[in-house]
Coordinates of C-alpha atoms in Angstrom, one line a residue:
X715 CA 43.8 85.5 -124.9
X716 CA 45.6 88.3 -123.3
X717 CA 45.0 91.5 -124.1
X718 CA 48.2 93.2 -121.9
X719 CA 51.6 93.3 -123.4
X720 CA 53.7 90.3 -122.0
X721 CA 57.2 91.6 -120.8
X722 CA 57.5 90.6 -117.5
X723 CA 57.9 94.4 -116.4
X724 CA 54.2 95.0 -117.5
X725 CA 52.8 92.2 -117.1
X726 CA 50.5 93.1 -114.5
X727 CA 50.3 96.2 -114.8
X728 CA 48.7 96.8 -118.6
X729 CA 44.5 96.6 -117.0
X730 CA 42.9 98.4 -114.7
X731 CA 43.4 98.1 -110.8
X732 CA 40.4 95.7 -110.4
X733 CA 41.4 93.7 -113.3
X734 CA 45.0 93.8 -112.0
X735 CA 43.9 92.6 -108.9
X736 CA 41.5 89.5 -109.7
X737 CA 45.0 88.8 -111.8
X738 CA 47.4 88.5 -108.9
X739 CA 44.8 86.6 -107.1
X740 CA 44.3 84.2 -109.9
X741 CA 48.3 83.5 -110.3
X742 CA 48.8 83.2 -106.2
X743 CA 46.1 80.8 -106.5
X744 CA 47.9 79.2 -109.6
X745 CA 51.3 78.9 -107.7
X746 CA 49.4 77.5 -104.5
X747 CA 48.3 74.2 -106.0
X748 CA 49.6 71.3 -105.4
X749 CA 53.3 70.3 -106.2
X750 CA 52.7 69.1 -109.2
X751 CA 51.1 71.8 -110.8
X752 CA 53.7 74.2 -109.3
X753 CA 56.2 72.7 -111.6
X754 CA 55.1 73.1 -115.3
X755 CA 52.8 70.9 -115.9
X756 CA 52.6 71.9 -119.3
X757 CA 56.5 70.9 -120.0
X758 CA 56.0 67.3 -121.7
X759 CA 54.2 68.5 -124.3
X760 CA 55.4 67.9 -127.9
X761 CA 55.2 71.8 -129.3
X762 CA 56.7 73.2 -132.2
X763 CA 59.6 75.6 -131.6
X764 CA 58.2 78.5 -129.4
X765 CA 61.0 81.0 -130.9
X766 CA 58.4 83.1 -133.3
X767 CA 56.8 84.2 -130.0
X768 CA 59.9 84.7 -127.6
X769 CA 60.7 87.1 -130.5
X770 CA 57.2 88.7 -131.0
X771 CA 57.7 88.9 -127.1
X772 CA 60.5 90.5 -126.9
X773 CA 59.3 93.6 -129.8
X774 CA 56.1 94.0 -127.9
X775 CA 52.5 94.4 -129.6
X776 CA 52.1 94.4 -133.2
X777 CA 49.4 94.9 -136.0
X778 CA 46.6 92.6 -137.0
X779 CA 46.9 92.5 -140.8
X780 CA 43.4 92.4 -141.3
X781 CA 42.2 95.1 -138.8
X782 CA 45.2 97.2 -137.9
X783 CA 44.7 96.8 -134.0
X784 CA 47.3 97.0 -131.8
X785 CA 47.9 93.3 -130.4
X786 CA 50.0 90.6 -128.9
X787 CA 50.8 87.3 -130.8
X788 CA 47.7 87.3 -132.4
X789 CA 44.5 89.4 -133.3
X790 CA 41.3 87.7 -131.0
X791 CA 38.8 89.3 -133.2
X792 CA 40.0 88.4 -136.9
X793 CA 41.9 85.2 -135.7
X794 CA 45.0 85.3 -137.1
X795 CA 48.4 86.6 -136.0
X796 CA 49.9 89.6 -135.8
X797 CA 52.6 91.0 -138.2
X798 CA 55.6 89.9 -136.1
X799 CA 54.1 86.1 -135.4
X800 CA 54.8 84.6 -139.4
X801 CA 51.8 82.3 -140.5
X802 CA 54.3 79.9 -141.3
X803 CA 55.8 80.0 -138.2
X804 CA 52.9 78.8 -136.2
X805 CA 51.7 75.0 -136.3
X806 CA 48.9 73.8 -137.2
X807 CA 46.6 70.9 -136.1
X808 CA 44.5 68.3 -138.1
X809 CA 41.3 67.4 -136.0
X810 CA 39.4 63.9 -136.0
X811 CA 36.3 65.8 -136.3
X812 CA 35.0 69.1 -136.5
X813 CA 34.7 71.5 -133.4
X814 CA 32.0 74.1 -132.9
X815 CA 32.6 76.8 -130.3
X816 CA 29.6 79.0 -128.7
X817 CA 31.1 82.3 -127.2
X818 CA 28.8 84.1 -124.8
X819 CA 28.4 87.7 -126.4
X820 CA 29.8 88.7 -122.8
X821 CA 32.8 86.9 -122.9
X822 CA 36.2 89.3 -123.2
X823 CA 37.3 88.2 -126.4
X824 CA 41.0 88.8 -125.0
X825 CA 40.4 86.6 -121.9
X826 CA 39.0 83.6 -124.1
X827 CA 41.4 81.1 -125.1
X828 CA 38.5 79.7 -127.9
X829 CA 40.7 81.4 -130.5
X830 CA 43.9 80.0 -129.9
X831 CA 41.6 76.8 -131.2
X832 CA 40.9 78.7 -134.4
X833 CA 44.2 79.7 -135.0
X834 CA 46.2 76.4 -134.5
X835 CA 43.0 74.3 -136.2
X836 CA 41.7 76.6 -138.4
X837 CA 40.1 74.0 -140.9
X838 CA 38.5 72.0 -138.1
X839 CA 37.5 74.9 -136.0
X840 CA 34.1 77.1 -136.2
X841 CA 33.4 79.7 -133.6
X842 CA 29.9 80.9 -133.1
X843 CA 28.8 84.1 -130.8
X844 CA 25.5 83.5 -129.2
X845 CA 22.7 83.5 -130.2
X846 CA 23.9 83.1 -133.6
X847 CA 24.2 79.2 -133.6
X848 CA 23.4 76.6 -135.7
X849 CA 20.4 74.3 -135.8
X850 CA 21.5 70.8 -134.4
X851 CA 18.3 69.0 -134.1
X852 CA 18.6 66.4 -137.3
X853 CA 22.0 65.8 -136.6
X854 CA 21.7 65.2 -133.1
X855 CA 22.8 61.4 -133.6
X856 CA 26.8 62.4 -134.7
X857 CA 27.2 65.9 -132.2
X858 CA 27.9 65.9 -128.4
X859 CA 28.3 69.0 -126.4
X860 CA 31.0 69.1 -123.6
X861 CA 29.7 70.3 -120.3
X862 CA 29.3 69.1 -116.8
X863 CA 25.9 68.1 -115.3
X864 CA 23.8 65.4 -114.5
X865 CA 23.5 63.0 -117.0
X866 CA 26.7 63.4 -118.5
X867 CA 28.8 60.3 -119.7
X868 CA 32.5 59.8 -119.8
X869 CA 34.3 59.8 -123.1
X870 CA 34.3 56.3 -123.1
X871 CA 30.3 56.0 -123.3
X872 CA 30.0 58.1 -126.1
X873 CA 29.5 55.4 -128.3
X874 CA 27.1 53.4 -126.2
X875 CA 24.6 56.7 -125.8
X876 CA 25.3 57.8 -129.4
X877 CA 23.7 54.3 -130.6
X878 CA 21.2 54.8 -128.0
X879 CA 20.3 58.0 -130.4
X880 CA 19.7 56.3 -133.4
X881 CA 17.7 52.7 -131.4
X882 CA 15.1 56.4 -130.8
X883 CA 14.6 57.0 -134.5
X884 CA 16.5 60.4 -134.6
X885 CA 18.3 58.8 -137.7
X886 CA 15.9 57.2 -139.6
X887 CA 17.6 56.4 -143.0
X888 CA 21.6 57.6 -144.4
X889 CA 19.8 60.6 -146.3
X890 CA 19.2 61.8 -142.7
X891 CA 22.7 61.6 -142.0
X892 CA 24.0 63.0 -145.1
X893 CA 21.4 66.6 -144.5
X894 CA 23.2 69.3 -143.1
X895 CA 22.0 71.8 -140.6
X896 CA 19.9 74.2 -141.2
X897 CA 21.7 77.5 -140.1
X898 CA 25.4 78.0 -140.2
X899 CA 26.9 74.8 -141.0
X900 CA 31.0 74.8 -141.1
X901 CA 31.8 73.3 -144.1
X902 CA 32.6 70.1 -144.7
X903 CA 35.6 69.0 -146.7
X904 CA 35.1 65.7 -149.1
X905 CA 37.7 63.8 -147.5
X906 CA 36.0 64.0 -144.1
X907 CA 33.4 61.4 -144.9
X908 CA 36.6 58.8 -144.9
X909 CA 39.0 60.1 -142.3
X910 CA 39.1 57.0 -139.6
X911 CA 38.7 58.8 -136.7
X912 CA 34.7 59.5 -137.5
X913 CA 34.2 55.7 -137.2
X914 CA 33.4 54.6 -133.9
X915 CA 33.4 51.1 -135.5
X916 CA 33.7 49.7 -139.1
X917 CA 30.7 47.5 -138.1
X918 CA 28.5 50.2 -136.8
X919 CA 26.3 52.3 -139.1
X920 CA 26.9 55.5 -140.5
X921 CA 24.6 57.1 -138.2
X922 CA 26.3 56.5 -135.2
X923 CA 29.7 58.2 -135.6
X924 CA 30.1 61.2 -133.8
X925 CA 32.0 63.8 -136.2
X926 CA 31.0 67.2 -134.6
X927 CA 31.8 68.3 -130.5
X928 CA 30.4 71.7 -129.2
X929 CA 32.4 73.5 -126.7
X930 CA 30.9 76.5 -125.0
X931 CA 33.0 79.4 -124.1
X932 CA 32.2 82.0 -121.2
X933 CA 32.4 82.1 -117.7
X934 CA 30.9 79.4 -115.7
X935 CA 28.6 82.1 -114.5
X936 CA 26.9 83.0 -117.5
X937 CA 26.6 79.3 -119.2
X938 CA 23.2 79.0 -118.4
X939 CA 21.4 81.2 -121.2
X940 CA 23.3 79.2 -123.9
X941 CA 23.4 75.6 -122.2
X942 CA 19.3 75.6 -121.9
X943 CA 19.2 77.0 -125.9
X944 CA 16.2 74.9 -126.9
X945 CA 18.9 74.0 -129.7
X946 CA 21.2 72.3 -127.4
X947 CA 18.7 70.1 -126.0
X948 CA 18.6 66.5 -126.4
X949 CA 22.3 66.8 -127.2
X950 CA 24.7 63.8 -125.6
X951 CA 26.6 65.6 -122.9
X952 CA 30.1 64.9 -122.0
X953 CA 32.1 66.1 -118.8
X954 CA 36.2 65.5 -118.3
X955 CA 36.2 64.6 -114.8
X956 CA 40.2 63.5 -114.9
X957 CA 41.7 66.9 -115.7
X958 CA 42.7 70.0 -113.4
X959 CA 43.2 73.5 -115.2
X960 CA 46.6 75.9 -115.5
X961 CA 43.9 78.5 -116.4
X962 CA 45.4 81.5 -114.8
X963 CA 42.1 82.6 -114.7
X964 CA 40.4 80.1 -113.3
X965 CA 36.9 81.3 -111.4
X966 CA 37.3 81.4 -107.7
X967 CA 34.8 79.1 -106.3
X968 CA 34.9 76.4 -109.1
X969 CA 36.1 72.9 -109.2
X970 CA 39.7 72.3 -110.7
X971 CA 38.2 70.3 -112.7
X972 CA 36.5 73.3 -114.7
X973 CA 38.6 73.7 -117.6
X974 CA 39.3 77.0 -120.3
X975 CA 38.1 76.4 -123.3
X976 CA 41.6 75.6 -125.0
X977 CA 42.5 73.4 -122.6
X978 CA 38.6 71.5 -122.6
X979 CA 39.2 70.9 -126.4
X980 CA 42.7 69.5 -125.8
X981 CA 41.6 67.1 -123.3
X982 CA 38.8 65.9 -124.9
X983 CA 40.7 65.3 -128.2
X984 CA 43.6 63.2 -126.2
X985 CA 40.9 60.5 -124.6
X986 CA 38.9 60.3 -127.9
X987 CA 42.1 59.2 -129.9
X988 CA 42.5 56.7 -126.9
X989 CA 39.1 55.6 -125.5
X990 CA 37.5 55.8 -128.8
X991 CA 40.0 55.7 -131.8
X992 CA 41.9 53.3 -130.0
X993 CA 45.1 54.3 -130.7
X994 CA 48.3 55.3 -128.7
X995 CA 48.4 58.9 -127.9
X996 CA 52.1 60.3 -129.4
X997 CA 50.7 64.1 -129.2
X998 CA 49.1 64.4 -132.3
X999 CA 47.2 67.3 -130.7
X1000 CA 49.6 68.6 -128.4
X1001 CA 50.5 72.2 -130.1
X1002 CA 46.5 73.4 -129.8
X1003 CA 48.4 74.3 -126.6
X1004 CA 51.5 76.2 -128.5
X1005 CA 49.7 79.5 -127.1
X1006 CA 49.1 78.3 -124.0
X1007 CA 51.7 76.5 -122.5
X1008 CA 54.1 80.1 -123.8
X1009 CA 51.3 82.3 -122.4
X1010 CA 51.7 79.8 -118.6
X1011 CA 55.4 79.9 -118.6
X1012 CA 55.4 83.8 -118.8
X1013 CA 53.1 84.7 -116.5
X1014 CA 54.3 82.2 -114.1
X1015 CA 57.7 83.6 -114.5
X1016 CA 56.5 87.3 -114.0
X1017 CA 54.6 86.3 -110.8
X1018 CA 58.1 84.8 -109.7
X1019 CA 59.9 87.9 -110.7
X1020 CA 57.3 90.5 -109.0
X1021 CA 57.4 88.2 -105.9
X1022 CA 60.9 88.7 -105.7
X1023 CA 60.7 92.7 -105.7

C-alpha cells in the first residue's frame, strides 16, 4: 500500500510536496475523529505476531524476489513479499468464498490496499485490472458486488434477494450452476463445493448460495466507468452502512462510512460469518488486517512524533 519507506524520520517525506501534503491532511483528519477512533481502533484484533515487519521496518526497503524492485514489506505489483518479510512469517487466511477485486487501471498500485487481500488470502483472492474482468451474467444467482447505492441490501438480505434471483429464472437447472464464466474465472478448488460457509441453508437449493463477492478498488471518484460495466449489471449490491474507515487516506468529502478496499473485505467477511453463517465471530478473519493495523500504528505514531517537532 505504501510506496514511502516507513521510519518515522521519512515517513512523510519519501513523495512529492503535493503528495506529502494531501498526506498530512489525511492523518490530521485521522487524529481529529472522534475519541474512539483516536485510540487504536485496530488494537482488539486477533493478529499474528507483527515482529517480521518491525524487523523489515527497522532495515528499510528491500527486493521483490520476483521483480527486483526496490520495496517495503511487500511488492504491490507481483504480490508477494519482499526478501526481508519470510513467506512463512506472514499469516494466511482461509475465506468462506471466493473474492474478486476490480482495480481501476488509474488506481496507484502503492496506495491500494486490494493486495494486502492477495497476500494474506492468496487462494481465495483474484485481482482483476479493468477492463479485463470476467463475464458474470450466468452466474449472477451465487455473486454480489459490494458498493453503495440505491437499491442496495444489508448483509442480512443477501439471502432473501439471492432467492429472489433464481424465483426470475436466472438459474434454471444445477448444470447452470455448475458452468463457469466465460472469461477469467479464478479457479475453483474441489473442496469448495462442500465448505459450509457457501450454504446459506442446507434446505435451500444449490442455486442460491452466494460463493463469489466483488469488491471494486479505486477512488470513489473514478467508480463510475467500472460500476455501470454492462457486466456488473443485474448484480445483487451490498453496502456496509455500520463501519467508519482508519484509511489514512480517506477522500475528503466522503462519508466515514466509505471504506479502503482491505478494510471493505474485512467487514464484509465478519457480518457474513455472523448474519449469514450464523456463527460466533472469534476472528477467523482478523489478520487480512496484519498489514493494516502495522501500516495505522506507524503512521499514527510518526504524525505524533512530527507534531511534537
Amino acid at each position: 500500500q505504501l510506496t514511502m519507506s516507513l521510519n518515522s524520520s521519512t515517513l512523510l517525506n519519501e513523495e512529492n510536496a503535493q503528495g506529502a501534503k494531501r498526506n498530512t491532511e489525511s492523518l490530521e483528519s485521522l487524529l481529529q475523529t472522534p475519541s474512539s477512533f483516536q485510540d487504536n481502533p485496530l488494537q482488539q484484533l486477533q493478529l499474528a505476531s507483527q515482529e517480521v515487519l518491525e524487523k523489515a521496518k527497522k532495515s528499510g526497503r528491500s527486493k521483490c524476489p520476483r521483480c527486483s524492485s526496490s520495496r517495503m514489506f511487500y511488492c504491490y505489483t507481483c504480490f508477494v513479499p519482499v526478501e526481508t518479510v519470510p513467506t512463512k512469517e506472514i499469516p494466511t487466511v482461509k475465506l468462506p468464498l471466493k473474492i474478486d477485486i476490480i482495480k481501476h487501471p488509474n488506481e496507484t498500485d502503492g496506495k491500494s490496499t486490494a493486495v494486502h487481500a492477495k497476500l494474506l488470502a492468496p487462494d481465495d483472492v483474484t485481482i482483476y485490472k479493468y477492463p479485463c474482468i470476467p463475464e458474470y451474467e450466468e452466474k449472477r444467482h451465487e455473486i454480489a458486488l459490494i458498493f453503495p447505492g440505491p437499491n442496495s441490501v444489508s448483509v442480512k438480505d443477501i439471502a432473501f434477494h439471492l432467492q429472489k434471483h433464481t424465483k426470475k429464472g436466472i438459474c434454471a437447472s444445477d448444470s447452470d450452476c455448475s458452468r463457469e464464466p466465460l472469461l477469467k474465472q479464478a479457479k475453483i478448488e474441489p473442496e469448495e463445493e462442500k465448505h459450509p460457509s457457501e450454504g446459506i441453508s442446507s434446505s435451500r437449493s444449490e442455486c442460491t448460495r452466494l460463493k463469489k463477492i466483488i469488491f471494486i478498488d479505486s477512488t470513489w471518484n473514478q467508480t463510475n466507468k467500472i460500476i455501470t460495466d454492462e457486466r456488473l449489471q443485474g448484480l445483487l449490491q451490498i453496502e456496509l452502512k455500520t463501519r467508519k474507515t482508519c484509511f489514512w487516506r480517506h477522500q475528503k468529502g466522503k462519508p466515514d462510512s466509505y471504506l479502503s478496499t482491505i478494510e471493505a473485505i474485512y467487514y464484509f467477511l465478519v457480518d457474513y460469518h455472523q448474519e449469514i453463517l450464523k456463527e460466533s465471530y472469534k476472528g477467523q478473519y482478523d489478520n487480512l488486517l496484519f498489514f493494516f493495523s502495522f501500516m495505522y500504528t506507524l503512521i499514527k505514531d510518526a504524525k505524533c512524533c512530527a507534531g511534537k517537532e
